PDB file of C-alpha atoms and ligand atoms in Angstrom:
ATOM      1  CA  MET Z   1       1.564 -11.248  -2.311  1.00 73.00           C
ATOM      2  CA  SER Z   2      -1.837 -11.891  -0.803  1.00 81.00           C
ATOM      3  CA  GLU Z   3      -4.660 -11.788  -3.155  1.00 93.00           C
ATOM      4  CA  VAL Z   4      -6.701  -9.737  -0.735  1.00 95.00           C
ATOM      5  CA  LEU Z   5      -5.957  -6.119  -1.319  1.00 97.00           C
ATOM      6  CA  LEU Z   6      -8.363  -4.305   1.202  1.00 97.00           C
ATOM      7  CA  GLU Z   7      -9.722  -5.957   4.455  1.00 97.00           C
ATOM      8  CA  PHE Z   8     -12.006  -4.755   7.020  1.00 97.00           C
ATOM      9  CA  GLU Z   9     -12.316  -6.467  10.368  1.00 97.00           C
ATOM     10  CA  GLY Z  10     -15.291  -5.750  12.518  1.00 97.00           C
ATOM     11  CA  LEU Z  11     -15.458  -2.170  11.214  1.00 97.00           C
ATOM     12  CA  ALA Z  12     -17.719   0.107  13.277  1.00 97.00           C
ATOM     13  CA  LYS Z  13     -18.380   3.942  13.199  1.00 97.00           C
ATOM     14  CA  SER Z  14     -20.846   5.617  15.364  1.00 96.00           C
ATOM     15  CA  PHE Z  15     -22.299   9.133  15.110  1.00 96.00           C
ATOM     16  CA  GLY Z  16     -23.867   9.629  18.496  1.00 92.00           C
ATOM     17  CA  GLY Z  17     -26.583   7.115  18.743  1.00 90.00           C
ATOM     18  CA  VAL Z  18     -26.383   5.935  15.030  1.00 94.00           C
ATOM     19  CA  ARG Z  19     -24.313   2.862  14.028  1.00 95.00           C
ATOM     20  CA  ALA Z  20     -23.479   3.821  10.762  1.00 97.00           C
ATOM     21  CA  LEU Z  21     -21.139   0.865  10.426  1.00 97.00           C
ATOM     22  CA  ASP Z  22     -21.706  -2.151  13.120  1.00 96.00           C
ATOM     23  CA  GLY Z  23     -19.049  -4.644  12.957  1.00 96.00           C
ATOM     24  CA  LEU Z  24     -18.383  -5.019   9.254  1.00 97.00           C
ATOM     25  CA  ASP Z  25     -16.153  -7.555   7.930  1.00 97.00           C
ATOM     26  CA  MET Z  26     -15.435  -7.337   4.238  1.00 97.00           C
ATOM     27  CA  ARG Z  27     -12.632  -8.233   1.641  1.00 97.00           C
ATOM     28  CA  VAL Z  28     -11.407  -6.965  -1.718  1.00 98.00           C
ATOM     29  CA  LYS Z  29      -9.508  -9.026  -4.050  1.00 96.00           C
ATOM     30  CA  ARG Z  30      -6.503  -7.512  -6.021  1.00 95.00           C
ATOM     31  CA  GLY Z  31      -8.078  -6.868  -9.760  1.00 94.00           C
ATOM     32  CA  GLU Z  32     -11.545  -7.534  -8.916  1.00 95.00           C
ATOM     33  CA  ILE Z  33     -14.708  -5.069  -9.262  1.00 96.00           C
ATOM     34  CA  LEU Z  34     -16.841  -5.042  -5.981  1.00 97.00           C
ATOM     35  CA  GLY Z  35     -20.059  -3.753  -5.656  1.00 97.00           C
ATOM     36  CA  LEU Z  36     -21.113  -2.371  -2.374  1.00 97.00           C
ATOM     37  CA  ILE Z  37     -24.953  -2.184  -2.075  1.00 95.00           C
ATOM     38  CA  GLY Z  38     -27.696  -1.754   0.338  1.00 93.00           C
ATOM     39  CA  PRO Z  39     -30.555   0.721   1.224  1.00 92.00           C
ATOM     40  CA  ASN Z  40     -30.264   4.504   1.980  1.00 91.00           C
ATOM     41  CA  GLY Z  41     -28.446   4.963   5.257  1.00 93.00           C
ATOM     42  CA  SER Z  42     -26.899   1.550   5.253  1.00 94.00           C
ATOM     43  CA  GLY Z  43     -23.275   2.630   5.840  1.00 96.00           C
ATOM     44  CA  LYS Z  44     -21.957   2.654   2.312  1.00 96.00           C
ATOM     45  CA  THR Z  45     -20.567   5.938   2.154  1.00 96.00           C
ATOM     46  CA  THR Z  46     -19.407   5.921   5.878  1.00 97.00           C
ATOM     47  CA  SER Z  47     -17.205   2.691   4.633  1.00 97.00           C
ATOM     48  CA  PHE Z  48     -15.430   4.781   2.028  1.00 97.00           C
ATOM     49  CA  ASN Z  49     -14.979   7.870   4.294  1.00 96.00           C
ATOM     50  CA  VAL Z  50     -13.447   5.336   6.932  1.00 97.00           C
ATOM     51  CA  VAL Z  51     -11.069   3.837   4.477  1.00 96.00           C
ATOM     52  CA  THR Z  52     -10.050   7.058   3.178  1.00 95.00           C
ATOM     53  CA  GLY Z  53      -9.171   8.719   6.473  1.00 94.00           C
ATOM     54  CA  ILE Z  54     -12.042  11.283   6.446  1.00 94.00           C
ATOM     55  CA  TYR Z  55     -13.564   9.487   9.651  1.00 95.00           C
ATOM     56  CA  THR Z  56     -11.710   7.506  12.134  1.00 95.00           C
ATOM     57  CA  PRO Z  57     -13.544   4.102  12.809  1.00 96.00           C
ATOM     58  CA  THR Z  58     -15.201   3.627  16.424  1.00 96.00           C
ATOM     59  CA  SER Z  59     -13.509   0.321  16.596  1.00 96.00           C
ATOM     60  CA  GLY Z  60     -12.261  -2.360  14.068  1.00 97.00           C
ATOM     61  CA  ARG Z  61      -9.451  -2.442  11.377  1.00 97.00           C
ATOM     62  CA  VAL Z  62      -8.681  -1.505   8.001  1.00 97.00           C
ATOM     63  CA  ARG Z  63      -5.801  -3.358   6.150  1.00 97.00           C
ATOM     64  CA  PHE Z  64      -4.748  -2.581   2.796  1.00 97.00           C
ATOM     65  CA  ASP Z  65      -1.942  -4.258   0.810  1.00 96.00           C
ATOM     66  CA  GLY Z  66      -0.493  -5.865   3.695  1.00 93.00           C
ATOM     67  CA  ARG Z  67      -0.595  -2.634   6.095  1.00 95.00           C
ATOM     68  CA  ASP Z  68      -2.698  -1.682   8.891  1.00 96.00           C
ATOM     69  CA  ILE Z  69      -4.101   1.719   8.015  1.00 96.00           C
ATOM     70  CA  THR Z  70      -6.562   2.160  10.482  1.00 96.00           C
ATOM     71  CA  GLY Z  71      -6.760   5.574  11.372  1.00 90.00           C
ATOM     72  CA  LEU Z  72      -4.383   6.952   8.814  1.00 93.00           C
ATOM     73  CA  GLY Z  73      -5.159  10.527   7.698  1.00 92.00           C
ATOM     74  CA  ALA Z  74      -6.605  11.423   4.174  1.00 91.00           C
ATOM     75  CA  ARG Z  75      -3.122  12.223   2.617  1.00 89.00           C
ATOM     76  CA  LYS Z  76      -1.285   9.159   3.730  1.00 92.00           C
ATOM     77  CA  VAL Z  77      -4.355   6.779   2.462  1.00 94.00           C
ATOM     78  CA  TYR Z  78      -3.908   8.492  -0.810  1.00 92.00           C
ATOM     79  CA  GLU Z  79      -0.355   8.050  -0.848  1.00 91.00           C
ATOM     80  CA  ALA Z  80      -0.806   4.375   0.178  1.00 93.00           C
ATOM     81  CA  GLY Z  81      -2.747   3.850  -3.068  1.00 94.00           C
ATOM     82  CA  ILE Z  82      -6.474   4.602  -2.466  1.00 96.00           C
ATOM     83  CA  ALA Z  83      -8.066   7.029  -4.704  1.00 94.00           C
ATOM     84  CA  ARG Z  84     -11.949   7.823  -4.869  1.00 93.00           C
ATOM     85  CA  THR Z  85     -14.772   9.818  -6.384  1.00 91.00           C
ATOM     86  CA  PHE Z  86     -17.743  11.444  -4.623  1.00 87.00           C
ATOM     87  CA  GLN Z  87     -21.467  11.075  -4.787  1.00 78.00           C
ATOM     88  CA  ARG Z  88     -21.721  14.948  -5.598  1.00 77.00           C
ATOM     89  CA  SER Z  89     -19.138  16.364  -7.941  1.00 75.00           C
ATOM     90  CA  ARG Z  90     -16.230  17.786  -6.254  1.00 81.00           C
ATOM     91  CA  LEU Z  91     -14.810  19.518  -9.620  1.00 84.00           C
ATOM     92  CA  CYS Z  92     -13.605  22.965  -9.682  1.00 86.00           C
ATOM     93  CA  LEU Z  93     -16.087  24.272 -12.360  1.00 86.00           C
ATOM     94  CA  ASP Z  94     -13.871  27.337 -13.239  1.00 87.00           C
ATOM     95  CA  LEU Z  95     -10.742  25.482 -13.776  1.00 91.00           C
ATOM     96  CA  SER Z  96      -9.760  23.557 -16.930  1.00 92.00           C
ATOM     97  CA  ILE Z  97     -10.002  19.667 -17.296  1.00 94.00           C
ATOM     98  CA  PHE Z  98      -6.130  19.822 -17.028  1.00 91.00           C
ATOM     99  CA  ASP Z  99      -6.100  21.728 -13.744  1.00 90.00           C
ATOM    100  CA  ASN Z 100      -8.914  19.404 -12.177  1.00 93.00           C
ATOM    101  CA  VAL Z 101      -6.897  16.147 -13.256  1.00 93.00           C
ATOM    102  CA  MET Z 102      -3.627  17.755 -11.796  1.00 89.00           C
ATOM    103  CA  ILE Z 103      -5.429  18.305  -8.418  1.00 86.00           C
ATOM    104  CA  GLY Z 104      -5.240  14.485  -8.107  1.00 81.00           C
ATOM    105  CA  ASN Z 105      -1.638  14.262  -8.969  1.00 77.00           C
ATOM    106  CA  HIS Z 106      -0.387  16.304  -5.781  1.00 69.00           C
ATOM    107  CA  ALA Z 107       1.674  13.379  -4.279  1.00 63.00           C
ATOM    108  CA  ARG Z 108       3.955  12.968  -7.339  1.00 63.00           C
ATOM    109  CA  VAL Z 109       4.978  16.825  -7.870  1.00 64.00           C
ATOM    110  CA  ASN Z 110       7.917  18.384  -6.075  1.00 62.00           C
ATOM    111  CA  ASN Z 111       6.035  21.558  -5.270  1.00 69.00           C
ATOM    112  CA  GLY Z 112       8.312  23.182  -2.607  1.00 74.00           C
ATOM    113  CA  LEU Z 113       8.807  26.854  -2.863  1.00 72.00           C
ATOM    114  CA  TRP Z 114      12.418  26.307  -3.376  1.00 70.00           C
ATOM    115  CA  PHE Z 115      12.217  23.817  -5.996  1.00 68.00           C
ATOM    116  CA  ASN Z 116       9.469  25.972  -8.053  1.00 67.00           C
ATOM    117  CA  LEU Z 117      11.607  29.211  -7.591  1.00 70.00           C
ATOM    118  CA  MET Z 118      15.126  27.792  -8.317  1.00 68.00           C
ATOM    119  CA  ASN Z 119      14.910  24.907 -10.518  1.00 71.00           C
ATOM    120  CA  ARG Z 120      12.642  26.361 -13.474  1.00 74.00           C
ATOM    121  CA  ARG Z 121      13.877  23.669 -15.710  1.00 76.00           C
ATOM    122  CA  GLY Z 122      12.593  20.840 -13.313  1.00 72.00           C
ATOM    123  CA  LEU Z 123       9.278  22.605 -12.859  1.00 75.00           C
ATOM    124  CA  ARG Z 124       8.822  22.982 -16.449  1.00 81.00           C
ATOM    125  CA  ARG Z 125       9.610  19.194 -16.938  1.00 83.00           C
ATOM    126  CA  GLU Z 126       7.234  18.410 -14.127  1.00 79.00           C
ATOM    127  CA  VAL Z 127       4.339  20.365 -15.543  1.00 80.00           C
ATOM    128  CA  GLU Z 128       5.065  18.671 -19.272  1.00 83.00           C
ATOM    129  CA  ASP Z 129       5.056  15.090 -17.585  1.00 84.00           C
ATOM    130  CA  GLY Z 130       1.987  15.955 -15.823  1.00 83.00           C
ATOM    131  CA  TYR Z 131       0.247  17.199 -18.908  1.00 88.00           C
ATOM    132  CA  ALA Z 132       1.244  14.235 -21.080  1.00 89.00           C
ATOM    133  CA  ARG Z 133       0.006  11.781 -18.204  1.00 90.00           C
ATOM    134  CA  ALA Z 134      -3.238  13.939 -17.639  1.00 91.00           C
ATOM    135  CA  ARG Z 135      -3.939  13.981 -21.450  1.00 94.00           C
ATOM    136  CA  GLU Z 136      -3.282  10.120 -22.035  1.00 92.00           C
ATOM    137  CA  LEU Z 137      -5.839   9.453 -19.102  1.00 92.00           C
ATOM    138  CA  VAL Z 138      -8.443  11.572 -20.575  1.00 94.00           C
ATOM    139  CA  ALA Z 139      -7.809  10.265 -23.972  1.00 93.00           C
ATOM    140  CA  GLY Z 140      -8.615   6.820 -22.661  1.00 90.00           C
ATOM    141  CA  PHE Z 141     -11.843   8.014 -22.160  1.00 90.00           C
ATOM    142  CA  SER Z 142     -12.571  10.412 -25.096  1.00 89.00           C
ATOM    143  CA  ALA Z 143     -10.252  11.655 -27.949  1.00 91.00           C
ATOM    144  CA  ASP Z 144     -12.602  14.967 -27.959  1.00 91.00           C
ATOM    145  CA  LEU Z 145     -12.058  15.779 -24.444  1.00 92.00           C
ATOM    146  CA  ALA Z 146      -8.169  15.140 -24.646  1.00 92.00           C
ATOM    147  CA  ASP Z 147      -8.469  17.902 -27.334  1.00 94.00           C
ATOM    148  CA  ARG Z 148     -10.006  20.252 -24.795  1.00 93.00           C
ATOM    149  CA  MET Z 149      -7.616  20.082 -22.012  1.00 93.00           C
ATOM    150  CA  PHE Z 150      -7.894  23.701 -21.235  1.00 95.00           C
ATOM    151  CA  ALA Z 151     -11.696  24.202 -21.448  1.00 93.00           C
ATOM    152  CA  PRO Z 152     -13.412  25.125 -18.179  1.00 94.00           C
ATOM    153  CA  VAL Z 153     -14.991  21.863 -16.779  1.00 92.00           C
ATOM    154  CA  GLY Z 154     -18.359  23.722 -15.907  1.00 92.00           C
ATOM    155  CA  ALA Z 155     -19.150  23.728 -19.597  1.00 88.00           C
ATOM    156  CA  LEU Z 156     -19.006  19.999 -19.772  1.00 91.00           C
ATOM    157  CA  PRO Z 157     -22.229  17.624 -19.816  1.00 90.00           C
ATOM    158  CA  MET Z 158     -22.491  15.497 -16.291  1.00 89.00           C
ATOM    159  CA  ILE Z 159     -20.884  12.289 -18.063  1.00 91.00           C
ATOM    160  CA  GLU Z 160     -17.728  14.264 -19.145  1.00 93.00           C
ATOM    161  CA  ARG Z 161     -17.692  15.476 -15.797  1.00 93.00           C
ATOM    162  CA  ARG Z 162     -17.704  12.154 -14.391  1.00 93.00           C
ATOM    163  CA  ARG Z 163     -14.915  10.977 -16.646  1.00 94.00           C
ATOM    164  CA  ILE Z 164     -12.795  14.024 -15.382  1.00 95.00           C
ATOM    165  CA  GLU Z 165     -13.388  12.794 -11.783  1.00 94.00           C
ATOM    166  CA  ILE Z 166     -12.383   9.481 -12.475  1.00 95.00           C
ATOM    167  CA  CYS Z 167      -9.225  10.597 -14.233  1.00 94.00           C
ATOM    168  CA  ARG Z 168      -8.573  12.773 -11.306  1.00 93.00           C
ATOM    169  CA  ALA Z 169      -8.620   9.705  -8.902  1.00 94.00           C
ATOM    170  CA  LEU Z 170      -6.349   7.685 -11.577  1.00 94.00           C
ATOM    171  CA  VAL Z 171      -3.888  10.086 -12.150  1.00 91.00           C
ATOM    172  CA  SER Z 172      -2.273   9.131  -8.859  1.00 89.00           C
ATOM    173  CA  ALA Z 173      -2.076   5.431  -9.982  1.00 90.00           C
ATOM    174  CA  PRO Z 174      -4.027   3.913  -7.390  1.00 94.00           C
ATOM    175  CA  LYS Z 175      -4.209   0.361  -6.573  1.00 96.00           C
ATOM    176  CA  LEU Z 176      -7.937   0.716  -5.254  1.00 97.00           C
ATOM    177  CA  LEU Z 177     -10.299   2.841  -6.786  1.00 97.00           C
ATOM    178  CA  LEU Z 178     -13.495   3.678  -4.789  1.00 97.00           C
ATOM    179  CA  LEU Z 179     -16.497   5.012  -6.915  1.00 96.00           C
ATOM    180  CA  ASP Z 180     -19.552   6.333  -4.992  1.00 95.00           C
ATOM    181  CA  GLU Z 181     -22.603   6.316  -7.324  1.00 93.00           C
ATOM    182  CA  PRO Z 182     -21.011   7.024 -10.301  1.00 91.00           C
ATOM    183  CA  SER Z 183     -24.533   7.114 -12.314  1.00 90.00           C
ATOM    184  CA  ALA Z 184     -25.944   9.594  -9.995  1.00 88.00           C
ATOM    185  CA  GLY Z 185     -27.796  12.397 -12.090  1.00 86.00           C
ATOM    186  CA  MET Z 186     -27.069  10.636 -15.521  1.00 88.00           C
ATOM    187  CA  THR Z 187     -29.330   9.584 -18.025  1.00 90.00           C
ATOM    188  CA  HIS Z 188     -29.820   5.827 -19.034  1.00 90.00           C
ATOM    189  CA  ASP Z 189     -27.525   6.345 -21.969  1.00 91.00           C
ATOM    190  CA  GLU Z 190     -24.721   8.204 -20.150  1.00 91.00           C
ATOM    191  CA  THR Z 191     -25.059   5.394 -17.465  1.00 92.00           C
ATOM    192  CA  ALA Z 192     -24.389   2.852 -19.970  1.00 91.00           C
ATOM    193  CA  GLN Z 193     -21.514   4.656 -21.618  1.00 92.00           C
ATOM    194  CA  LEU Z 194     -19.949   5.267 -18.204  1.00 91.00           C
ATOM    195  CA  MET Z 195     -20.084   1.401 -17.651  1.00 92.00           C
ATOM    196  CA  ASP Z 196     -18.137   0.753 -20.814  1.00 92.00           C
ATOM    197  CA  ASP Z 197     -15.634   3.350 -19.863  1.00 92.00           C
ATOM    198  CA  ILE Z 198     -15.100   1.659 -16.073  1.00 93.00           C
ATOM    199  CA  LEU Z 199     -14.727  -1.684 -17.679  1.00 92.00           C
ATOM    200  CA  ALA Z 200     -12.105  -0.010 -20.160  1.00 92.00           C
ATOM    201  CA  VAL Z 201     -10.086   1.494 -17.281  1.00 90.00           C
ATOM    202  CA  ARG Z 202     -10.162  -2.107 -15.624  1.00 90.00           C
ATOM    203  CA  ASP Z 203      -8.970  -3.728 -18.804  1.00 89.00           C
ATOM    204  CA  ARG Z 204      -6.325  -0.802 -19.165  1.00 88.00           C
ATOM    205  CA  MET Z 205      -5.001  -1.014 -15.781  1.00 86.00           C
ATOM    206  CA  GLY Z 206      -4.660  -4.803 -15.162  1.00 80.00           C
ATOM    207  CA  ASP Z 207      -4.746  -5.266 -11.407  1.00 86.00           C
ATOM    208  CA  LEU Z 208      -6.599  -2.118 -10.366  1.00 94.00           C
ATOM    209  CA  SER Z 209      -9.276  -3.002  -7.905  1.00 96.00           C
ATOM    210  CA  ILE Z 210     -12.396  -1.055  -7.944  1.00 97.00           C
ATOM    211  CA  VAL Z 211     -15.273  -0.902  -5.138  1.00 98.00           C
ATOM    212  CA  ILE Z 212     -18.549   0.672  -6.580  1.00 97.00           C
ATOM    213  CA  ILE Z 213     -21.610   1.968  -4.797  1.00 96.00           C
ATOM    214  CA  GLU Z 214     -24.450   2.060  -6.882  1.00 92.00           C
ATOM    215  CA  HIS Z 215     -28.118   2.052  -6.521  1.00 88.00           C
ATOM    216  CA  GLU Z 216     -28.722   1.109 -10.321  1.00 88.00           C
ATOM    217  CA  MET Z 217     -28.886  -2.873 -10.158  1.00 90.00           C
ATOM    218  CA  GLY Z 218     -28.196  -3.048 -13.956  1.00 90.00           C
ATOM    219  CA  VAL Z 219     -24.916  -1.374 -13.312  1.00 92.00           C
ATOM    220  CA  ILE Z 220     -24.049  -3.731 -10.451  1.00 94.00           C
ATOM    221  CA  GLU Z 221     -25.199  -6.599 -12.592  1.00 94.00           C
ATOM    222  CA  ARG Z 222     -22.919  -5.612 -15.442  1.00 93.00           C
ATOM    223  CA  LEU Z 223     -19.945  -4.610 -13.877  1.00 94.00           C
ATOM    224  CA  THR Z 224     -19.263  -6.318 -10.664  1.00 96.00           C
ATOM    225  CA  ASP Z 225     -17.276  -9.757  -9.930  1.00 96.00           C
ATOM    226  CA  HIS Z 226     -18.496  -9.977  -6.543  1.00 97.00           C
ATOM    227  CA  CYS Z 227     -21.009  -8.141  -4.235  1.00 97.00           C
ATOM    228  CA  VAL Z 228     -21.436  -6.952  -0.602  1.00 97.00           C
ATOM    229  CA  VAL Z 229     -24.828  -6.067   0.749  1.00 96.00           C
ATOM    230  CA  LEU Z 230     -25.109  -4.078   3.572  1.00 96.00           C
ATOM    231  CA  SER Z 231     -28.124  -3.176   5.918  1.00 94.00           C
ATOM    232  CA  TYR Z 232     -27.904  -1.053   9.039  1.00 93.00           C
ATOM    233  CA  GLY Z 233     -24.040  -1.196   8.903  1.00 96.00           C
ATOM    234  CA  ARG Z 234     -23.840  -4.874   8.563  1.00 95.00           C
ATOM    235  CA  LYS Z 235     -23.127  -7.196   5.822  1.00 97.00           C
ATOM    236  CA  ILE Z 236     -26.451  -9.289   5.363  1.00 95.00           C
ATOM    237  CA  SER Z 237     -25.223 -10.972   1.927  1.00 96.00           C
ATOM    238  CA  GLU Z 238     -22.438 -11.408  -0.289  1.00 97.00           C
ATOM    239  CA  GLY Z 239     -21.650 -13.395  -3.593  1.00 97.00           C
ATOM    240  CA  SER Z 240     -22.056 -12.902  -7.229  1.00 97.00           C
ATOM    241  CA  TYR Z 241     -24.770 -10.635  -8.385  1.00 95.00           C
ATOM    242  CA  ALA Z 242     -27.018 -13.477  -9.268  1.00 95.00           C
ATOM    243  CA  ALA Z 243     -26.639 -14.935  -5.808  1.00 96.00           C
ATOM    244  CA  ILE Z 244     -27.254 -11.789  -3.928  1.00 95.00           C
ATOM    245  CA  ALA Z 245     -30.195 -10.889  -6.038  1.00 92.00           C
ATOM    246  CA  ALA Z 246     -31.902 -14.261  -5.305  1.00 92.00           C
ATOM    247  CA  ASP Z 247     -30.995 -13.974  -1.630  1.00 93.00           C
ATOM    248  CA  PRO Z 248     -34.514 -13.557   0.311  1.00 92.00           C
ATOM    249  CA  GLU Z 249     -32.881 -11.583   3.033  1.00 91.00           C
ATOM    250  CA  VAL Z 250     -31.546  -9.020   0.309  1.00 91.00           C
ATOM    251  CA  GLN Z 251     -35.006  -8.776  -1.529  1.00 88.00           C
ATOM    252  CA  THR Z 252     -36.621  -8.065   1.838  1.00 87.00           C
ATOM    253  CA  ALA Z 253     -33.930  -5.540   2.992  1.00 82.00           C
ATOM    254  CA  TYR Z 254     -33.302  -3.919  -0.300  1.00 69.00           C
ATOM    255  CA  LEU Z 255     -35.455  -4.526  -3.085  1.00 59.00           C
ATOM    256  CA  GLY Z 256     -38.630  -4.412  -0.856  1.00 61.00           C
ATOM    257  CA  VAL Z 257     -39.879  -7.855  -1.726  1.00 54.00           C
ATOM    258  CA  ASP Z 258     -41.497  -9.732   1.158  1.00 53.00           C
TER     259      ASP Z 258
HETATM  260  N1  ATP I   1     -21.354  12.879   9.435  1.00 79.94           N
HETATM  261  C1  ATP I   1     -22.320  12.413  10.071  1.00 79.94           C
HETATM  262  N2  ATP I   1     -22.971  12.413  11.082  1.00 79.94           N
HETATM  263  C2  ATP I   1     -24.111  12.071  11.563  1.00 79.94           C
HETATM  264  N3  ATP I   1     -24.560  10.975  10.999  1.00 79.94           N
HETATM  265  C3  ATP I   1     -24.156  10.410   9.917  1.00 79.94           C
HETATM  266  C4  ATP I   1     -22.980  11.082   9.133  1.00 79.94           C
HETATM  267  N4  ATP I   1     -22.556  10.448   8.170  1.00 79.94           N
HETATM  268  C5  ATP I   1     -23.545   9.279   8.084  1.00 79.94           C
HETATM  269  N5  ATP I   1     -24.311   9.418   8.934  1.00 79.94           N
HETATM  270  C6  ATP I   1     -25.245   8.129   9.298  1.00 79.94           C
HETATM  271  O1  ATP I   1     -25.016   7.165   9.212  1.00 79.94           O
HETATM  272  C7  ATP I   1     -25.951   6.358   8.370  1.00 79.94           C
HETATM  273  C8  ATP I   1     -24.927   5.655   7.226  1.00 79.94           C
HETATM  274  O2  ATP I   1     -25.071   6.709   6.168  1.00 79.94           O
HETATM  275  P1  ATP I   1     -24.323   6.468   4.893  1.00 79.94           P
HETATM  276  O3  ATP I   1     -24.270   7.955   4.318  1.00 79.94           O
HETATM  277  O4  ATP I   1     -22.942   5.991   5.160  1.00 79.94           O
HETATM  278  O5  ATP I   1     -25.211   5.604   4.040  1.00 79.94           O
HETATM  279  P2  ATP I   1     -25.263   5.122   2.728  1.00 79.94           P
HETATM  280  O6  ATP I   1     -25.684   3.769   2.674  1.00 79.94           O
HETATM  281  O7  ATP I   1     -24.039   5.611   1.851  1.00 79.94           O
HETATM  282  O8  ATP I   1     -26.647   5.943   2.163  1.00 79.94           O
HETATM  283  P3  ATP I   1     -27.034   6.554   0.766  1.00 79.94           P
HETATM  284  O9  ATP I   1     -27.398   5.271  -0.030  1.00 79.94           O
HETATM  285  O10 ATP I   1     -28.363   7.161   0.998  1.00 79.94           O
HETATM  286  O11 ATP I   1     -25.745   7.183   0.309  1.00 79.94           O
HETATM  287  C9  ATP I   1     -27.082   6.979   8.018  1.00 79.94           C
HETATM  288  O12 ATP I   1     -27.969   6.915   9.199  1.00 79.94           O
HETATM  289  C10 ATP I   1     -26.468   8.772   8.229  1.00 79.94           C
HETATM  290  O13 ATP I   1     -27.512   9.362   8.496  1.00 79.94           O
END
């Protein structure tokens, strides 16, 4: 088995005259946490949208777990083992913690009409198994949250909502988790707690790979094994956080140092 889980080859995506991705080459190894950083508009979120099948690339290839997944639709990408969170929360605020987590579990349930109508025992077992799985995931973040699985998520503070979003992504047992600015909208203390959470998830889930987009450099420094820096849709640097932070091109493009 190759140690590379995800690979971009010359990935490009244009929107009219805007080259959001401009020939990006990048690799994510199994089990690593990779930080994807760069100034606003450098193509970070577009790369997530291309990998997850929301956008079809203009050119280039995406390979995942030994397969070419270029241009596969969102559902097939999800079934292949890639899950994500979004920069802006996509939780259903009126629904419970349990319901929100289960939305991420749809590939694992046999929810055909015939099954639901005729196999009541099977349906019951499916719901019970889903509940046990969702509760276990949530308990991994917070025992208190796990005791409130039927509370509406709209009543929860931002950090708890982020935890639920990560659980919703993890319930599909992905091989790759894409986190788009998980610290957005959180306080310094909440961000610190979330970093502990993400490291704990990685410890619990052995060879899960994580790609994290973040503007908070403290988060990138603490969490990542490797970083890739984008500018105008191209990779301008990569390496450990210490290496990229010391790179003059990164300082000029990203940190605003001349
Ligand atoms: N759907 C779209 N239609 C038109 N232009 C888009 C679209 N999505 C992204 N872009 C443009 O592509 C470029 C890259 O955007 P992207 O959101 O990927 O950057 P980013 O690095 O994630 O930025 P940020 O850090 O602000 O989230 C920007 O110029 C953006 O305006």
